[in-house]
Amino acid sequence: MATSTTTQLPGTVQIAAPNLRGFDTDTVINAEQAAAFITAGYSFCIRYLSLSNGQSTNDLSFNEASVILNAGLALSAVQHVLNPGWVPSTSLGTTYGTNAATNAASISLPQGMNLWCDLEGVATGTSAQQVIDYCNAWYNSVAAAGYVPGIYVGANCILTGSQLYEDLSFQHYWKSLSNVPEIPNRGYQMIQTLGSPVSGVSIDNDATQNDQKGGAVIWLKV
């Protein structure tokens, strides 16, 4: 079981400026690598929360978060997704959303910042309503814990742009490097593109922008 810690991470919850370059990775970042990313012109890092209740060894820890923040990188967190072909449901959304928030709290990520739901790889033939119910249940669990839910729109998300905007509770959208729908009336706050390894770390690149309603990513930064 994940347990909360009273130790506080450096930094404060801040609204991201547009046109910043960052990266997401499934690799644990050490101090030397974090410094290399700063030197290479990166401004932020996105790391992972576990699907289960309790962070795994390869996912974001308090110590790694401290290293990232103290190096000068802003920090955001996204939860893993099941292998392609998974089937969403309301109960699964509630479970994973609760775990995302619990795991974030266990490593001292403060309330008020974005936690991202990874929506991709949904089983072919899944109804749009199943996906909508999953996403909104995830949203409700994360929001109830004091975090601000965001959604990463990836390949095989099932939903159309209109459904993503009109039927989901989210106000923060992150566009994957895959061919995915645009979000009408709002757009995306973060755009992912292919990246090349830095200091031996495999990454995807990400860039911030304000959406059409003036919304932006909310992260932790020193």
Short mmCIF file of C-alpha atoms in Angstrom, two decimals:
data_model
loop_
_atom_site.label_atom_id
_atom_site.label_comp_id
_atom_site.label_asym_id
_atom_site.label_seq_id
_atom_site.Cartn_x
_atom_site.Cartn_y
_atom_site.Cartn_z
CA MET A 1 0.00 0.00 0.00
CA ALA A 2 1.22 3.51 -0.80
CA THR A 3 1.59 5.79 2.20
CA SER A 4 1.86 9.55 2.27
CA THR A 5 5.07 11.21 3.32
CA THR A 6 5.40 14.48 5.21
CA THR A 7 8.55 15.41 3.29
CA GLN A 8 7.97 18.29 0.88
CA LEU A 9 9.34 18.51 -2.63
CA PRO A 10 11.07 21.72 -3.71
CA GLY A 11 9.15 24.13 -5.90
CA THR A 12 5.60 25.36 -6.21
CA VAL A 13 2.63 24.59 -8.44
CA GLN A 14 2.89 26.90 -11.45
CA ILE A 15 1.19 27.51 -14.80
CA ALA A 16 3.47 26.55 -17.68
CA ALA A 17 4.60 29.25 -20.08
CA PRO A 18 4.04 28.52 -23.78
CA ASN A 19 6.76 27.41 -26.18
CA LEU A 20 8.81 25.49 -23.63
CA ARG A 21 10.61 22.33 -24.72
CA GLY A 22 10.42 19.24 -22.55
CA PHE A 23 10.40 15.47 -22.67
CA ASP A 24 8.62 12.39 -21.35
CA THR A 25 10.42 9.16 -20.55
CA ASP A 26 9.96 5.78 -18.90
CA THR A 27 13.56 5.94 -17.62
CA VAL A 28 14.55 7.01 -14.10
CA ILE A 29 16.52 10.28 -14.35
CA ASN A 30 19.64 10.84 -12.24
CA ALA A 31 21.32 14.16 -11.43
CA GLU A 32 23.89 13.92 -14.22
CA GLN A 33 21.20 13.20 -16.80
CA ALA A 34 18.95 15.97 -15.50
CA ALA A 35 21.84 18.42 -15.88
CA ALA A 36 22.44 17.16 -19.43
CA PHE A 37 18.81 17.89 -20.33
CA ILE A 38 19.15 21.43 -18.99
CA THR A 39 22.30 21.91 -21.06
CA ALA A 40 20.45 20.58 -24.12
CA GLY A 41 17.76 23.24 -23.69
CA TYR A 42 14.97 21.25 -22.05
CA SER A 43 12.71 22.97 -19.52
CA PHE A 44 10.51 20.17 -18.16
CA CYS A 45 10.24 16.44 -17.58
CA ILE A 46 7.22 14.13 -17.48
CA ARG A 47 7.58 10.86 -15.57
CA TYR A 48 5.28 7.98 -14.68
CA LEU A 49 2.81 6.97 -12.02
CA SER A 50 2.01 3.28 -11.57
CA LEU A 51 -1.35 1.72 -12.38
CA SER A 52 -1.22 -0.29 -9.16
CA ASN A 53 -1.50 1.14 -5.66
CA GLY A 54 2.17 1.90 -4.92
CA GLN A 55 4.94 3.17 -7.17
CA SER A 56 7.11 0.57 -8.90
CA THR A 57 10.92 0.75 -8.94
CA ASN A 58 11.06 2.24 -12.44
CA ASP A 59 8.41 4.88 -11.84
CA LEU A 60 8.71 8.34 -10.31
CA SER A 61 9.92 8.45 -6.71
CA PHE A 62 10.31 11.27 -4.21
CA ASN A 63 14.09 11.17 -4.62
CA GLU A 64 13.96 11.29 -8.41
CA ALA A 65 11.41 14.11 -8.31
CA SER A 66 13.76 16.06 -6.04
CA VAL A 67 16.65 15.51 -8.45
CA ILE A 68 14.60 16.65 -11.44
CA LEU A 69 13.29 19.76 -9.71
CA ASN A 70 16.60 20.77 -8.15
CA ALA A 71 18.26 20.53 -11.57
CA GLY A 72 15.89 23.24 -12.78
CA LEU A 73 13.41 21.13 -14.74
CA ALA A 74 9.68 21.53 -14.16
CA LEU A 75 7.94 18.23 -13.37
CA SER A 76 4.69 16.63 -14.48
CA ALA A 77 3.37 13.08 -14.11
CA VAL A 78 1.39 10.70 -16.33
CA GLN A 79 -0.01 7.32 -15.37
CA HIS A 80 0.88 4.19 -17.32
CA VAL A 81 -1.72 2.56 -19.55
CA LEU A 82 -2.50 -1.13 -20.00
CA ASN A 83 -1.11 -3.00 -23.01
CA PRO A 84 -2.86 -2.35 -26.34
CA GLY A 85 -6.20 -4.12 -26.59
CA TRP A 86 -7.40 -3.23 -23.10
CA VAL A 87 -11.08 -2.67 -22.38
CA PRO A 88 -12.09 0.40 -20.33
CA SER A 89 -14.91 0.55 -17.77
CA THR A 90 -16.21 2.88 -15.09
CA SER A 91 -14.83 0.70 -12.30
CA LEU A 92 -11.40 0.54 -13.93
CA GLY A 93 -11.36 4.31 -14.29
CA THR A 94 -12.20 4.75 -10.62
CA THR A 95 -9.51 2.27 -9.56
CA TYR A 96 -6.75 3.69 -11.73
CA GLY A 97 -7.67 7.30 -11.00
CA THR A 98 -7.62 6.58 -7.27
CA ASN A 99 -4.24 4.86 -7.62
CA ALA A 100 -2.82 7.75 -9.66
CA ALA A 101 -3.76 10.25 -6.97
CA THR A 102 -2.64 8.00 -4.11
CA ASN A 103 0.72 7.34 -5.76
CA ALA A 104 1.21 11.04 -6.51
CA ALA A 105 0.54 11.90 -2.87
CA SER A 106 2.86 9.13 -1.67
CA ILE A 107 5.82 10.83 -3.39
CA SER A 108 4.70 14.30 -2.24
CA LEU A 109 3.45 15.69 -5.55
CA PRO A 110 1.33 18.63 -4.36
CA GLN A 111 -2.36 19.07 -4.98
CA GLY A 112 -3.29 21.52 -7.71
CA MET A 113 -0.94 20.18 -10.40
CA ASN A 114 -1.89 18.14 -13.44
CA LEU A 115 -1.89 14.35 -13.36
CA TRP A 116 -2.33 12.87 -16.84
CA CYS A 117 -4.53 9.98 -17.93
CA ASP A 118 -3.00 8.04 -20.84
CA LEU A 119 -5.81 7.21 -23.30
CA GLU A 120 -4.49 4.95 -26.05
CA GLY A 121 -4.47 1.36 -27.26
CA VAL A 122 -8.15 0.72 -26.52
CA ALA A 123 -9.50 -2.57 -27.88
CA THR A 124 -11.05 -2.37 -31.33
CA GLY A 125 -14.83 -2.53 -31.12
CA THR A 126 -15.03 -0.81 -27.73
CA SER A 127 -17.95 1.60 -27.61
CA ALA A 128 -17.36 5.31 -27.23
CA GLN A 129 -19.53 5.29 -24.10
CA GLN A 130 -17.24 2.78 -22.39
CA VAL A 131 -14.28 5.06 -23.02
CA ILE A 132 -16.19 8.13 -21.87
CA ASP A 133 -17.27 6.39 -18.67
CA TYR A 134 -13.70 5.25 -17.95
CA CYS A 135 -12.20 8.69 -18.54
CA ASN A 136 -14.77 10.55 -16.46
CA ALA A 137 -14.44 8.06 -13.59
CA TRP A 138 -10.65 8.56 -13.70
CA TYR A 139 -11.18 12.32 -13.77
CA ASN A 140 -13.52 12.26 -10.78
CA SER A 141 -11.16 10.18 -8.64
CA VAL A 142 -8.15 12.39 -9.39
CA ALA A 143 -10.08 15.64 -8.94
CA ALA A 144 -11.55 14.42 -5.64
CA ALA A 145 -7.98 14.04 -4.34
CA GLY A 146 -7.17 17.67 -5.14
CA TYR A 147 -5.22 17.19 -8.37
CA VAL A 148 -6.10 18.65 -11.78
CA PRO A 149 -6.77 15.86 -14.29
CA GLY A 150 -5.34 16.03 -17.79
CA ILE A 151 -5.64 13.59 -20.68
CA TYR A 152 -3.04 12.32 -23.15
CA VAL A 153 -4.77 11.52 -26.44
CA GLY A 154 -2.99 8.64 -28.14
CA ALA A 155 -3.54 6.16 -30.96
CA ASN A 156 -6.71 4.07 -30.87
CA CYS A 157 -8.40 6.30 -28.32
CA ILE A 158 -11.79 5.45 -29.96
CA LEU A 159 -13.25 8.92 -29.33
CA THR A 160 -13.72 11.68 -31.89
CA GLY A 161 -12.54 15.21 -31.27
CA SER A 162 -16.10 16.29 -30.47
CA GLN A 163 -16.50 13.46 -27.95
CA LEU A 164 -13.15 14.27 -26.34
CA TYR A 165 -14.28 17.87 -25.87
CA GLU A 166 -18.02 17.59 -25.24
CA ASP A 167 -18.36 14.31 -23.34
CA LEU A 168 -15.28 14.34 -21.09
CA SER A 169 -14.79 16.44 -17.97
CA PHE A 170 -11.18 17.34 -18.81
CA GLN A 171 -9.92 20.84 -19.58
CA HIS A 172 -6.26 19.88 -20.13
CA TYR A 173 -5.35 17.97 -23.32
CA TRP A 174 -1.95 16.59 -24.38
CA LYS A 175 -1.55 15.54 -28.03
CA SER A 176 0.48 12.41 -28.74
CA LEU A 177 2.80 12.02 -31.71
CA SER A 178 0.23 9.68 -33.28
CA ASN A 179 -2.46 10.79 -35.72
CA VAL A 180 -5.19 11.82 -33.28
CA PRO A 181 -8.27 14.09 -33.41
CA GLU A 182 -8.06 17.80 -32.84
CA ILE A 183 -9.99 19.16 -29.86
CA PRO A 184 -12.64 21.57 -31.17
CA ASN A 185 -13.13 24.88 -29.34
CA ARG A 186 -10.11 24.25 -27.11
CA GLY A 187 -7.13 22.51 -28.73
CA TYR A 188 -4.12 21.06 -26.94
CA GLN A 189 -1.87 22.46 -24.21
CA MET A 190 1.04 20.14 -24.94
CA ILE A 191 2.26 18.56 -28.19
CA GLN A 192 4.42 15.42 -28.34
CA THR A 193 6.92 14.68 -31.13
CA LEU A 194 9.65 12.12 -31.70
CA GLY A 195 12.82 12.72 -29.71
CA SER A 196 16.41 11.52 -29.84
CA PRO A 197 18.19 10.11 -26.75
CA VAL A 198 19.89 12.57 -24.42
CA SER A 199 22.60 11.30 -22.07
CA GLY A 200 21.52 7.74 -22.88
CA VAL A 201 17.86 8.38 -22.03
CA SER A 202 15.22 7.51 -24.65
CA ILE A 203 12.59 10.23 -24.84
CA ASP A 204 9.74 11.78 -26.72
CA ASN A 205 9.83 15.54 -27.07
CA ASP A 206 7.01 17.74 -25.81
CA ALA A 207 6.23 21.42 -26.23
CA THR A 208 3.84 23.62 -24.26
CA GLN A 209 1.30 26.03 -25.66
CA ASN A 210 -1.77 27.86 -24.45
CA ASP A 211 -4.99 26.37 -25.79
CA GLN A 212 -7.75 28.35 -27.50
CA LYS A 213 -9.36 29.13 -24.13
CA GLY A 214 -6.07 30.33 -22.61
CA GLY A 215 -5.58 27.12 -20.64
CA ALA A 216 -2.12 25.74 -19.94
CA VAL A 217 -0.35 22.85 -18.26
CA ILE A 218 -0.08 23.10 -14.46
CA TRP A 219 3.11 21.59 -13.05
CA LEU A 220 5.63 21.67 -10.22
CA LYS A 221 8.65 23.92 -10.62
CA VAL A 222 11.34 25.49 -8.45
#
